[in-house]
Amino acid sequence: MKQSMTLIPTLRENPADAEIRSHQLLLRAGYVRQNASGVYSYLPMAKRVLHNIEKIVREELDNIGAVELLMPALQPAELWQESGRWYTYGAELMRMKDRHEREFALGPTHEEVITSLVRDEVKSYKRLPLALYQIQTKFRDEKRPRFGVLRGREFIMKDGYSFHNSQESLDEMYDKFYEAYSNIFRRANLNFRAVIADSGAMGGKDTHEFMVLSDVGEDTIAYSDTSDYAANIEMAPVITKYEKKAEAQKALEKIKTENQKTIEDVSAYLNVTAAECIKTLLFKVDEEYALVLVRGDHEVNDIKLKNLLEAENVELAEADVTKSVLGCAVGSIGPIGIKNIKIVADHAITSIVNGVCGANEEDFHYVNVNPGKDFTVNQYADLRFIEEGDLSPDGQGIIKFAKGIEVGHIFKLGTRYSEAMDATILDENGRSKPMIMGCYGIGVSRVMAAIAEQYNDEKGFVWPANIAPYHIHLIAVNMKNEEQASLSEELYRSMKKAGYEVLLDDRIERPGVKFADADLIGLPIRITVGKKASEGIVELKDRKTGEMEEVHINDLQSIISAKISL
Ligand code: 9G3
């Protein structure tokens, strides 16, 4: 491609509103432009990067026997009403009406569409298993779109769905997708981990997220420093066994603690550690309330709470609700004297002897509090977030934290959608039963951003060769010079013929501008045709190492093939 014929609108300055490196560079190097909040155009360079990523995705999925199709982005409301999700998803689901006032959603995902398709076409177990996927634009009206294409309102997703006659068949397919995803992210040159995740609102049980390790990630991963254990921080169980302190229980006492509100305030005021305090929180659990106790130095994990209480929804009670239910402020809650509210506590509470807690009365706390003697816990469970330094749940090593960008997610869905939407098959015995489903997603545009985040330096992108929009940036220093122009044309043609993808900078621009743009755009090899064109000598620069060498055109082919394998 000749640069004069394509669109690569590079910018000299960093865009002010871009917070992270990948977003800054995608804008500056002329890869993307924003059209509306969270809505982007992928310009020609980005389109080629996406194409390279999609090629890897297609090869690996075709390899496990999944087949590609394409479903509509425009989805009739009736399908979402059948699954029930028309009512459970709020503003994030983009809704619209056609000219006949019929309601539609702009697809945020395709469980409903694929389930209705397969329901109508597949009636026998003999047609299963079946794994279908598509690569398509999705729509989600995010509250806070940010970080460029990393969290947009319109994005490209590879979504796949599988249908089975038995749980074993689903398990087998899940493992195949797990392997295919590992291959895809490895070939995308990403530093990633497959982590145990929460199935959340999707139903089903087994689920893994594929996380790219990155400081700009919005999720926290808890991983073992010695084994391959890795989990989403919400999911990691705490296996610590707590020892009760060897100390005689003292008599409960109520103490004035004027203006001491937080655990920090109170522990400093009473000269105790945070670990000796009982942190008490009031949660709204569906239509009821629950009091949740954790040690003062721990944090409540609301997903563990939700799973324990088998609730649809748990949230911390607002200050006014706390006031009306317990008659005190949030900072004064405690478990002593509470009636008619379920009390659940983290296992660490069992270790507390002569501890401190709120007195359900402003400016007072109890000291010498002993669980079991001074109040009763309805249920002890693992309710806190794991922390760095905790034992790894697999018993090997200790936990460390890392930030991650979610680029893939695989789920065993079970019959959540097939039951709701009546997608049944006749089994070997002629009995009707709901199909068992899996679903598998990759954020394709997000993969591009994740690679962009990982592969850059102070001058611009440093794309891996198999992802780069072109392999070679051929720079004609002076297009007005006859020898330079003709040698550039000759090399452009011969390198293309050898199978390389070449971007020829044939613009009438100063060399400094061309070199700065080449560094920004970030192709693996730069070849400069300059003053020594008449001698058949060009300059070759390796973008990654920065190394430059003068090369005779007769030696060019062998040097390039050593750097780039096609
Ligand atoms: C919605 C809206 C937002 C959503 C969903 C539905 C996330 C929704 C989860 C998934 C799960 C899988 C297929 C590929 C693999 C992942 N945000 N999810 O279902 F209506 Cl507004 O999309 N989908």
Coordinates of C-alpha atoms and ligand atoms in Angstrom, one line a residue:
M1 CA 0.0 0.0 0.0
K2 CA 1.2 3.4 -0.8
Q3 CA 0.9 5.8 2.1
S4 CA -0.3 8.6 -0.2
M5 CA -3.3 6.4 -1.0
T6 CA -4.4 5.4 2.6
L7 CA -5.6 7.2 5.7
I8 CA -3.1 7.3 8.6
P9 CA -3.8 10.7 10.3
T10 CA -1.0 10.8 12.8
L11 CA -0.9 13.5 15.5
R12 CA 2.2 15.2 16.9
E13 CA 0.7 15.7 20.4
N14 CA -0.8 13.3 22.9
P15 CA -4.6 13.7 22.9
A16 CA -5.5 15.3 26.2
D17 CA -8.4 13.0 27.1
A18 CA -6.7 9.7 26.5
E19 CA -5.8 8.2 30.0
I20 CA -3.9 5.1 29.0
R21 CA -1.0 4.4 26.7
S22 CA -2.9 2.2 24.2
H23 CA -5.7 4.8 23.8
Q24 CA -3.2 7.7 23.3
L25 CA -1.2 5.8 20.7
L26 CA -4.2 4.4 18.8
L27 CA -5.3 8.0 18.3
R28 CA -1.8 9.5 17.8
A29 CA -0.6 6.9 15.3
G30 CA -3.8 7.3 13.3
Y31 CA -5.4 3.9 14.0
V32 CA -8.8 5.0 15.5
R33 CA -11.0 8.1 15.8
Q34 CA -13.9 8.6 18.2
N35 CA -17.3 9.4 16.7
A36 CA -19.3 9.6 19.9
S37 CA -18.7 8.6 23.6
G38 CA -17.5 5.0 23.5
V39 CA -18.0 4.8 19.7
Y40 CA -15.0 4.5 17.4
S41 CA -14.1 4.2 13.7
Y42 CA -11.3 1.7 13.0
L43 CA -9.2 3.4 10.4
P44 CA -7.2 1.4 7.8
M45 CA -4.3 0.5 10.1
A46 CA -6.6 -0.7 12.9
K47 CA -8.7 -2.7 10.4
R48 CA -5.6 -4.6 9.4
V49 CA -4.7 -5.4 13.0
L50 CA -8.2 -6.6 13.7
H51 CA -8.0 -8.7 10.5
N52 CA -4.8 -10.4 11.8
I53 CA -6.4 -11.1 15.2
E54 CA -9.6 -12.4 13.6
K55 CA -7.5 -14.7 11.3
I56 CA -5.9 -16.3 14.4
V57 CA -9.4 -16.6 16.1
R58 CA -10.9 -18.3 13.0
E59 CA -8.0 -20.7 12.6
E60 CA -8.1 -21.9 16.2
L61 CA -11.9 -22.2 16.3
D62 CA -12.2 -24.0 13.0
N63 CA -9.5 -26.3 14.3
I64 CA -11.8 -27.5 17.2
G65 CA -14.8 -28.0 14.9
A66 CA -16.6 -24.7 15.6
V67 CA -18.3 -23.2 12.6
E68 CA -18.8 -19.5 11.7
L69 CA -22.2 -17.9 11.0
L70 CA -23.5 -14.3 11.2
M71 CA -26.5 -13.3 13.2
P72 CA -28.3 -9.9 13.1
A73 CA -27.3 -7.1 15.4
L74 CA -31.0 -6.0 15.4
Q75 CA -32.9 -8.4 17.7
P76 CA -36.6 -8.6 18.2
A77 CA -37.7 -7.9 21.7
E78 CA -39.9 -11.0 21.8
L79 CA -36.7 -13.2 22.1
W80 CA -35.5 -11.2 25.1
Q81 CA -38.9 -11.4 26.6
E82 CA -38.8 -15.2 26.3
S83 CA -35.6 -15.5 28.2
G84 CA -36.8 -12.9 30.6
R85 CA -33.8 -10.6 30.1
W86 CA -35.8 -7.9 28.5
Y87 CA -37.0 -7.1 32.0
T88 CA -33.8 -7.8 34.0
Y89 CA -31.4 -5.7 31.9
G90 CA -31.9 -2.0 32.3
A91 CA -30.4 1.0 30.5
E92 CA -27.4 -1.0 29.4
L93 CA -29.5 -2.8 26.8
M94 CA -30.0 -0.5 23.8
R95 CA -33.6 -0.6 22.8
M96 CA -35.4 0.9 19.8
K97 CA -38.6 0.8 17.8
D98 CA -39.1 0.3 14.1
R99 CA -41.6 2.3 12.0
H100 CA -44.4 -0.1 13.1
E101 CA -43.7 0.6 16.8
R102 CA -42.3 -2.9 17.2
E103 CA -39.5 -3.1 19.8
F104 CA -36.0 -4.3 19.2
A105 CA -32.7 -4.5 21.0
L106 CA -29.3 -3.7 19.5
G107 CA -27.5 -7.0 20.4
P108 CA -25.2 -6.8 23.4
T109 CA -24.7 -10.6 23.0
H110 CA -26.6 -13.4 21.2
E111 CA -27.7 -16.2 23.6
E112 CA -31.4 -15.5 22.7
V113 CA -30.9 -15.4 18.9
I114 CA -28.8 -18.5 18.7
T115 CA -31.0 -20.4 21.1
S116 CA -34.1 -19.6 19.0
L117 CA -32.2 -20.5 15.8
V118 CA -31.0 -23.9 17.0
R119 CA -34.4 -24.6 18.7
D120 CA -36.1 -24.2 15.4
E121 CA -33.7 -26.3 13.3
V122 CA -32.3 -29.0 15.6
K123 CA -34.7 -31.6 17.0
S124 CA -32.6 -34.7 17.6
Y125 CA -29.6 -35.6 19.8
K126 CA -28.1 -36.9 16.6
R127 CA -27.4 -33.4 15.4
L128 CA -25.4 -32.6 18.6
P129 CA -22.9 -31.5 19.6
L130 CA -22.9 -28.2 17.6
A131 CA -20.6 -25.3 18.1
L132 CA -21.3 -22.0 16.3
Y133 CA -19.6 -18.7 16.4
Q134 CA -19.6 -15.2 14.8
I135 CA -17.5 -12.1 14.8
Q136 CA -19.7 -9.1 15.1
T137 CA -20.3 -5.7 16.5
K138 CA -22.0 -5.6 19.9
F139 CA -23.8 -2.8 21.6
R140 CA -23.9 -2.0 25.4
D141 CA -24.8 1.3 26.8
E142 CA -22.0 1.4 29.4
K143 CA -22.5 3.9 32.2
R144 CA -18.9 5.0 31.9
P145 CA -17.2 4.3 28.5
R146 CA -13.5 4.8 28.9
F147 CA -10.0 3.8 27.9
G148 CA -10.8 4.1 24.2
V149 CA -11.8 0.8 22.6
L150 CA -11.1 -1.1 25.8
R151 CA -14.5 -0.2 27.2
G152 CA -16.6 1.2 24.4
R153 CA -20.4 1.2 23.9
E154 CA -19.9 -0.5 20.5
F155 CA -17.3 -3.2 20.2
I156 CA -16.3 -6.2 18.2
M157 CA -16.8 -9.6 19.8
K158 CA -16.3 -13.1 18.8
D159 CA -19.2 -14.9 20.5
G160 CA -19.6 -18.7 20.3
Y161 CA -22.3 -21.0 21.6
S162 CA -22.4 -24.8 21.9
F163 CA -25.3 -27.2 22.2
H164 CA -25.1 -30.7 23.8
N165 CA -27.0 -33.8 24.6
S166 CA -25.1 -34.4 27.9
Q167 CA -23.0 -32.7 30.5
E168 CA -20.0 -34.8 29.5
S169 CA -20.3 -33.5 25.9
L170 CA -20.4 -29.9 27.2
D171 CA -17.4 -30.6 29.5
E172 CA -15.4 -31.9 26.5
M173 CA -16.3 -28.9 24.3
Y174 CA -15.5 -26.5 27.2
D175 CA -12.0 -28.0 27.4
K176 CA -11.5 -27.6 23.7
F177 CA -12.5 -23.9 23.8
Y178 CA -10.1 -23.5 26.8
E179 CA -7.3 -24.9 24.7
A180 CA -8.3 -22.9 21.6
Y181 CA -8.4 -19.7 23.7
S182 CA -5.0 -20.4 25.2
N183 CA -3.6 -20.8 21.7
I184 CA -5.3 -17.7 20.4
F185 CA -3.9 -15.4 23.2
R186 CA -0.5 -17.0 23.0
R187 CA -0.4 -16.4 19.2
A188 CA -1.6 -12.8 19.9
N189 CA 1.6 -12.5 21.9
L190 CA -0.3 -11.6 25.1
N191 CA 0.9 -12.2 28.7
F192 CA -2.3 -13.8 29.9
R193 CA -3.7 -16.1 32.6
A194 CA -6.9 -18.2 32.6
V195 CA -8.6 -17.4 35.9
I196 CA -11.5 -18.9 37.7
A197 CA -14.3 -16.5 37.5
D198 CA -17.9 -15.8 38.8
S199 CA -20.7 -16.9 36.6
G200 CA -22.7 -14.0 37.9
A201 CA -26.0 -13.3 36.2
M202 CA -25.3 -15.8 33.5
G203 CA -26.3 -18.9 35.4
G204 CA -24.3 -22.1 35.1
K205 CA -21.2 -23.1 37.1
D206 CA -17.8 -23.6 35.5
T207 CA -16.4 -20.4 34.1
H208 CA -12.9 -19.0 33.3
E209 CA -11.8 -15.5 32.3
F210 CA -8.8 -15.0 30.2
M211 CA -7.0 -12.0 31.6
V212 CA -4.1 -10.1 30.1
L213 CA -1.8 -9.0 32.9
S214 CA -1.6 -5.2 32.8
D215 CA -1.6 -2.3 35.2
V216 CA -4.4 -0.6 33.4
G217 CA -6.7 -3.7 33.9
E218 CA -9.9 -3.1 35.8
D219 CA -10.0 -6.5 37.4
T220 CA -7.8 -7.9 40.2
I221 CA -6.4 -11.4 39.9
A222 CA -5.3 -13.4 42.9
Y223 CA -2.5 -15.8 41.9
S224 CA -0.2 -18.2 43.6
D225 CA 3.5 -17.3 43.7
T226 CA 4.5 -21.0 43.2
S227 CA 1.6 -22.9 41.5
D228 CA -0.6 -22.0 38.4
Y229 CA -3.6 -21.2 40.6
A230 CA -5.3 -18.0 39.5
A231 CA -8.7 -16.6 40.3
N232 CA -10.7 -13.5 40.0
I233 CA -10.3 -11.8 43.4
E234 CA -14.1 -12.2 44.0
M235 CA -13.9 -15.9 43.6
A236 CA -10.7 -16.9 45.5
P237 CA -11.7 -18.8 48.7
V238 CA -9.8 -18.1 51.9
I239 CA -8.5 -21.3 53.5
T240 CA -6.8 -19.8 56.5
K241 CA -7.4 -21.7 59.8
Y242 CA -7.8 -19.2 62.6
E243 CA -6.4 -19.8 66.1
K244 CA -8.4 -18.4 69.0
K245 CA -6.2 -16.2 71.2
A246 CA -5.1 -17.8 74.5
E247 CA -6.6 -15.2 76.7
A248 CA -9.3 -15.3 79.4
Q249 CA -12.6 -13.8 78.4
K250 CA -13.4 -10.6 80.3
A251 CA -16.7 -9.0 81.1
L252 CA -18.4 -6.9 78.4
E253 CA -18.1 -3.2 78.9
K254 CA -19.7 -0.2 77.1
I255 CA -17.2 2.7 76.5
K256 CA -17.8 6.3 75.4
T257 CA -16.0 6.8 72.0
E258 CA -17.0 10.3 71.1
N259 CA -16.6 11.1 67.4
Q260 CA -14.8 7.8 66.7
K261 CA -16.4 6.4 63.6
T262 CA -14.2 4.3 61.4
I263 CA -12.3 1.1 62.4
E264 CA -9.1 3.2 62.1
D265 CA -10.5 5.9 64.5
V266 CA -11.7 3.4 67.1
S267 CA -8.7 1.1 67.1
A268 CA -6.4 4.1 67.5
Y269 CA -8.6 5.6 70.3
L270 CA -8.8 2.4 72.2
N271 CA -5.2 1.3 71.5
V272 CA -6.1 -2.0 69.9
T273 CA -5.3 -3.4 66.4
A274 CA -7.9 -3.4 63.6
A275 CA -7.8 -7.2 63.8
E276 CA -9.3 -7.0 67.3
C277 CA -12.3 -5.0 66.0
I278 CA -15.5 -6.6 64.6
K279 CA -16.5 -4.7 61.5
T280 CA -20.3 -4.9 61.3
L281 CA -22.2 -4.1 58.1
L282 CA -25.9 -4.1 57.3
F283 CA -26.7 -5.6 53.9
K284 CA -30.0 -5.6 52.0
V285 CA -30.3 -9.2 50.8
D286 CA -33.2 -9.3 48.2
E287 CA -36.2 -8.2 50.4
E288 CA -34.5 -8.9 53.7
Y289 CA -31.6 -7.6 55.8
A290 CA -28.6 -9.4 57.1
L291 CA -25.8 -8.3 59.5
V292 CA -22.4 -9.2 58.2
L293 CA -19.4 -9.4 60.5
V294 CA -15.7 -9.4 59.4
R295 CA -12.5 -8.7 61.2
G296 CA -11.6 -5.0 61.2
D297 CA -8.7 -5.5 58.9
H298 CA -10.8 -7.5 56.4
E299 CA -13.3 -6.6 53.6
V300 CA -16.6 -8.2 53.0
N301 CA -16.8 -10.0 49.6
D302 CA -20.4 -9.4 48.5
I303 CA -20.2 -12.2 45.9
K304 CA -19.4 -14.8 48.6
L305 CA -22.2 -13.3 50.6
K306 CA -24.6 -13.5 47.7
N307 CA -23.7 -17.1 47.0
L308 CA -23.9 -18.1 50.7
L309 CA -27.4 -16.6 51.1
E310 CA -28.5 -17.8 47.6
A311 CA -29.7 -14.3 46.9
E312 CA -30.4 -12.5 43.6
N313 CA -29.1 -9.2 44.8
V314 CA -27.0 -8.0 47.8
E315 CA -26.1 -4.4 48.5
L316 CA -24.8 -2.4 51.4
A317 CA -27.8 -0.6 53.1
E318 CA -27.8 3.1 52.7
A319 CA -27.3 5.4 55.7
D320 CA -31.0 6.3 56.0
V321 CA -32.0 2.7 55.7
T322 CA -29.5 1.7 58.4
K323 CA -30.9 4.5 60.7
S324 CA -34.5 3.2 60.3
V325 CA -33.7 -0.5 60.7
L326 CA -31.1 -0.3 63.5
G327 CA -31.7 3.2 64.8
C328 CA -28.0 4.2 64.5
A329 CA -25.4 5.5 62.0
V330 CA -23.4 3.2 59.8
G331 CA -20.2 3.6 61.9
S332 CA -22.0 2.5 65.1
I333 CA -23.4 -0.9 64.1
G334 CA -22.7 -3.9 66.2
P335 CA -24.1 -7.4 66.7
I336 CA -24.9 -7.2 70.4
G337 CA -28.6 -7.1 71.2
I338 CA -29.8 -7.5 67.6
K339 CA -33.1 -9.4 67.1
N340 CA -34.9 -10.5 64.0
I341 CA -32.0 -10.0 61.7
K342 CA -29.8 -12.8 60.5
I343 CA -26.2 -12.5 61.6
V344 CA -23.5 -14.1 59.4
A345 CA -19.8 -13.9 60.2
D346 CA -16.5 -14.6 58.5
H347 CA -14.5 -17.4 60.0
A348 CA -11.9 -14.9 61.3
I349 CA -14.4 -13.7 63.8
T350 CA -14.0 -17.0 65.7
S351 CA -10.5 -15.9 66.6
I352 CA -11.5 -12.8 68.4
V353 CA -11.3 -12.8 72.2
N354 CA -12.1 -9.6 74.1
G355 CA -12.7 -7.6 70.9
V356 CA -14.3 -4.3 70.1
C357 CA -17.6 -3.6 68.3
G358 CA -20.2 -0.9 67.8
A359 CA -23.0 -0.5 70.3
N360 CA -25.8 0.5 67.9
E361 CA -25.6 3.9 69.7
E362 CA -23.7 7.0 68.5
D363 CA -20.4 7.6 70.3
F364 CA -20.3 4.3 72.1
H365 CA -18.5 1.0 71.5
Y366 CA -18.3 -2.3 73.4
V367 CA -15.0 -3.7 74.6
N368 CA -14.2 -7.2 75.8
V369 CA -16.6 -8.5 73.2
N370 CA -16.7 -12.3 72.9
P371 CA -18.6 -14.0 70.0
G372 CA -20.8 -16.8 71.3
K373 CA -21.0 -15.3 74.8
D374 CA -22.1 -11.7 74.0
F375 CA -24.0 -12.4 70.7
T376 CA -24.9 -15.3 68.6
V377 CA -23.8 -15.8 65.0
N378 CA -26.4 -17.7 62.9
Q379 CA -23.8 -18.9 60.4
Y380 CA -20.0 -18.8 60.0
A381 CA -18.7 -18.8 56.4
D382 CA -15.9 -17.6 54.2
L383 CA -17.1 -14.1 53.6
R384 CA -14.0 -11.9 53.1
F385 CA -11.8 -11.0 50.2
I386 CA -8.6 -12.9 49.9
E387 CA -5.5 -10.7 50.5
E388 CA -1.9 -10.7 49.4
G389 CA 0.0 -12.9 51.7
D390 CA -2.9 -15.3 52.3
L391 CA -2.4 -19.0 51.6
S392 CA -3.1 -20.0 48.0
P393 CA -6.5 -21.9 47.9
D394 CA -4.8 -24.9 46.3
G395 CA -2.5 -25.2 49.3
Q396 CA 0.6 -24.3 47.2
G397 CA 2.4 -21.0 47.8
I398 CA 1.0 -17.6 48.9
I399 CA -1.3 -15.2 47.1
K400 CA -0.1 -12.2 45.1
F401 CA -2.3 -9.7 43.2
A402 CA -2.1 -8.5 39.6
K403 CA -4.3 -6.3 37.5
G404 CA -5.9 -7.8 34.4
I405 CA -7.8 -6.9 31.3
E406 CA -10.5 -9.4 30.5
V407 CA -10.1 -10.5 26.8
G408 CA -12.0 -13.8 26.9
H409 CA -14.6 -15.6 28.9
I410 CA -16.0 -19.1 28.7
F411 CA -19.1 -20.4 30.5
K412 CA -20.9 -23.6 31.0
L413 CA -24.4 -22.2 30.7
G414 CA -26.4 -25.4 31.3
T415 CA -30.1 -25.1 30.5
R416 CA -30.6 -21.5 31.6
Y417 CA -31.6 -20.4 28.0
S418 CA -32.8 -23.7 26.5
E419 CA -35.4 -24.2 29.3
A420 CA -36.6 -20.6 29.3
M421 CA -36.9 -20.7 25.5
D422 CA -38.0 -24.3 25.1
A423 CA -35.0 -25.5 23.0
T424 CA -35.5 -29.2 23.4
I425 CA -34.2 -32.3 21.6
L426 CA -35.3 -35.9 21.6
D427 CA -32.6 -38.1 23.3
E428 CA -31.6 -41.7 22.6
N429 CA -34.7 -42.9 24.4
G430 CA -37.1 -40.6 22.5
R431 CA -37.5 -38.4 25.5
S432 CA -37.7 -34.6 25.2
K433 CA -35.1 -32.7 27.2
P434 CA -33.6 -29.2 27.1
M435 CA -30.3 -28.8 25.3
I436 CA -27.2 -28.2 27.4
M437 CA -25.3 -25.1 26.4
G438 CA -22.0 -23.4 26.7
C439 CA -21.0 -19.9 25.5
Y440 CA -17.6 -18.5 24.7
G441 CA -16.6 -14.9 24.1
I442 CA -13.5 -12.9 22.9
G443 CA -13.4 -9.2 22.9
V444 CA -11.7 -8.8 19.5
S445 CA -11.3 -5.0 19.6
R446 CA -10.2 -5.3 23.2
V447 CA -7.5 -7.8 22.2
M448 CA -6.2 -5.1 19.8
A449 CA -6.1 -2.6 22.7
A450 CA -4.5 -5.1 25.0
I451 CA -1.7 -5.8 22.5
A452 CA -1.3 -2.1 21.9
E453 CA -1.0 -1.6 25.7
Q454 CA 1.7 -4.3 25.9
Y455 CA 3.7 -3.5 22.7
N456 CA 4.9 0.1 22.6
D457 CA 7.8 2.4 23.7
E458 CA 8.3 6.1 24.1
K459 CA 8.2 6.6 20.4
G460 CA 5.1 4.6 19.4
F461 CA 3.9 1.1 18.7
V462 CA 6.2 -1.9 18.5
W463 CA 3.8 -4.5 17.0
P464 CA 4.6 -8.2 16.9
A465 CA 5.1 -9.2 13.2
N466 CA 2.0 -11.4 13.0
I467 CA -0.3 -8.6 14.3
A468 CA 1.3 -5.5 12.7
P469 CA -0.8 -3.9 9.9
Y470 CA 2.2 -4.3 7.5
H471 CA 5.5 -6.1 8.0
I472 CA 7.7 -3.4 6.4
H473 CA 7.7 0.4 6.3
L474 CA 9.5 1.4 3.1
I475 CA 10.6 5.0 3.3
A476 CA 11.5 6.9 0.2
V477 CA 13.4 9.9 1.7
N478 CA 13.1 12.1 -1.4
M479 CA 10.4 11.1 -3.9
K480 CA 11.5 13.9 -6.2
N481 CA 14.9 12.2 -6.6
E482 CA 14.6 9.9 -9.7
E483 CA 17.0 7.1 -8.4
Q484 CA 15.4 7.0 -4.9
A485 CA 11.9 6.9 -6.4
S486 CA 12.6 4.2 -8.8
L487 CA 14.6 2.0 -6.3
S488 CA 11.7 2.4 -3.8
E489 CA 9.2 1.3 -6.4
E490 CA 11.4 -1.7 -7.4
L491 CA 11.8 -2.8 -3.7
Y492 CA 8.1 -2.3 -3.0
R493 CA 7.2 -4.6 -5.9
S494 CA 9.9 -7.3 -5.1
M495 CA 9.1 -7.5 -1.4
K496 CA 5.4 -7.7 -2.1
K497 CA 6.1 -10.5 -4.5
A498 CA 8.2 -12.3 -1.8
G499 CA 5.0 -12.3 0.3
Y500 CA 5.6 -9.4 2.6
E501 CA 3.1 -6.7 3.4
V502 CA 4.7 -3.4 2.6
L503 CA 3.7 0.2 3.4
L504 CA 5.5 2.6 1.0
D505 CA 5.9 6.1 2.3
D506 CA 5.7 7.9 -1.0
R507 CA 4.5 11.2 0.5
I508 CA 6.3 14.4 -0.2
E509 CA 7.3 15.1 3.4
R510 CA 10.4 16.0 5.3
P511 CA 12.5 12.9 6.4
G512 CA 12.0 13.8 10.1
V513 CA 8.2 13.6 9.7
K514 CA 8.4 10.3 7.9
F515 CA 10.7 8.8 10.5
A516 CA 8.6 10.0 13.4
D517 CA 5.5 8.6 11.7
A518 CA 7.2 5.3 11.1
D519 CA 8.1 5.0 14.8
L520 CA 4.6 5.9 15.8
I521 CA 2.9 3.5 13.4
G522 CA 5.3 0.8 14.7
L523 CA 5.9 -1.7 11.9
P524 CA 8.6 -4.3 12.7
I525 CA 11.1 -3.3 9.9
R526 CA 11.8 0.1 8.4
I527 CA 13.8 0.3 5.2
T528 CA 15.0 3.7 4.1
V529 CA 15.9 4.5 0.5
G530 CA 18.1 7.6 0.6
K531 CA 21.3 9.0 -0.7
K532 CA 23.0 5.7 -1.4
A533 CA 20.2 4.5 -3.7
S534 CA 22.5 4.8 -6.6
E535 CA 24.9 2.3 -5.0
G536 CA 22.1 -0.1 -4.3
I537 CA 22.5 0.5 -0.5
V538 CA 19.5 1.1 1.8
E539 CA 19.2 1.4 5.6
L540 CA 17.4 -1.2 7.6
K541 CA 16.0 -0.4 11.1
D542 CA 14.6 -3.0 13.5
R543 CA 11.8 -1.2 15.4
K544 CA 12.1 -3.4 18.5
T545 CA 15.8 -3.2 19.1
G546 CA 16.4 0.1 17.4
E547 CA 19.4 -1.4 15.5
M548 CA 20.2 0.1 12.2
E549 CA 22.4 -1.3 9.4
E550 CA 23.3 -0.4 5.8
V551 CA 22.4 -3.3 3.5
H552 CA 23.0 -3.9 -0.1
I553 CA 19.7 -4.7 -1.9
N554 CA 21.1 -8.1 -2.9
D555 CA 21.2 -9.1 0.8
L556 CA 17.9 -7.6 1.8
Q557 CA 15.8 -10.7 1.3
S558 CA 17.9 -12.9 3.5
I559 CA 18.1 -10.3 6.3
I560 CA 14.3 -9.7 6.2
S561 CA 13.4 -13.4 6.2
A562 CA 15.6 -13.9 9.3
K563 CA 13.5 -11.3 11.1
I564 CA 10.0 -12.1 9.8
S565 CA 8.7 -15.6 9.2
L566 CA 5.8 -15.7 6.9
Ligands
9G3_1 C1 -27.1 -7.7 28.2 C2 -26.3 -6.6 28.4 C3 -25.1 -6.6 28.8 C4 -24.5 -7.9 29.0 C5 -25.2 -9.0 28.8 C6 -26.6 -8.9 28.3 C7 -22.7 -9.2 29.7 C8 -24.6 -10.3 29.0 C9 -22.6 -11.6 29.6 C10 -22.3 -12.2 28.3 C11 -21.9 -13.6 28.3 C12 -21.4 -14.3 27.1 C13 -21.7 -14.7 24.7 C14 -20.2 -14.9 24.6 C15 -19.6 -15.2 25.8 C16 -20.0 -14.3 26.9 N1 -23.2 -8.0 29.5 N2 -23.3 -10.3 29.4 O1 -25.2 -11.4 28.8 F1 -28.3 -7.6 27.7 CL1 -27.1 -5.0 28.1 O2 -22.3 -11.6 27.3 N3 -22.1 -14.0 25.9

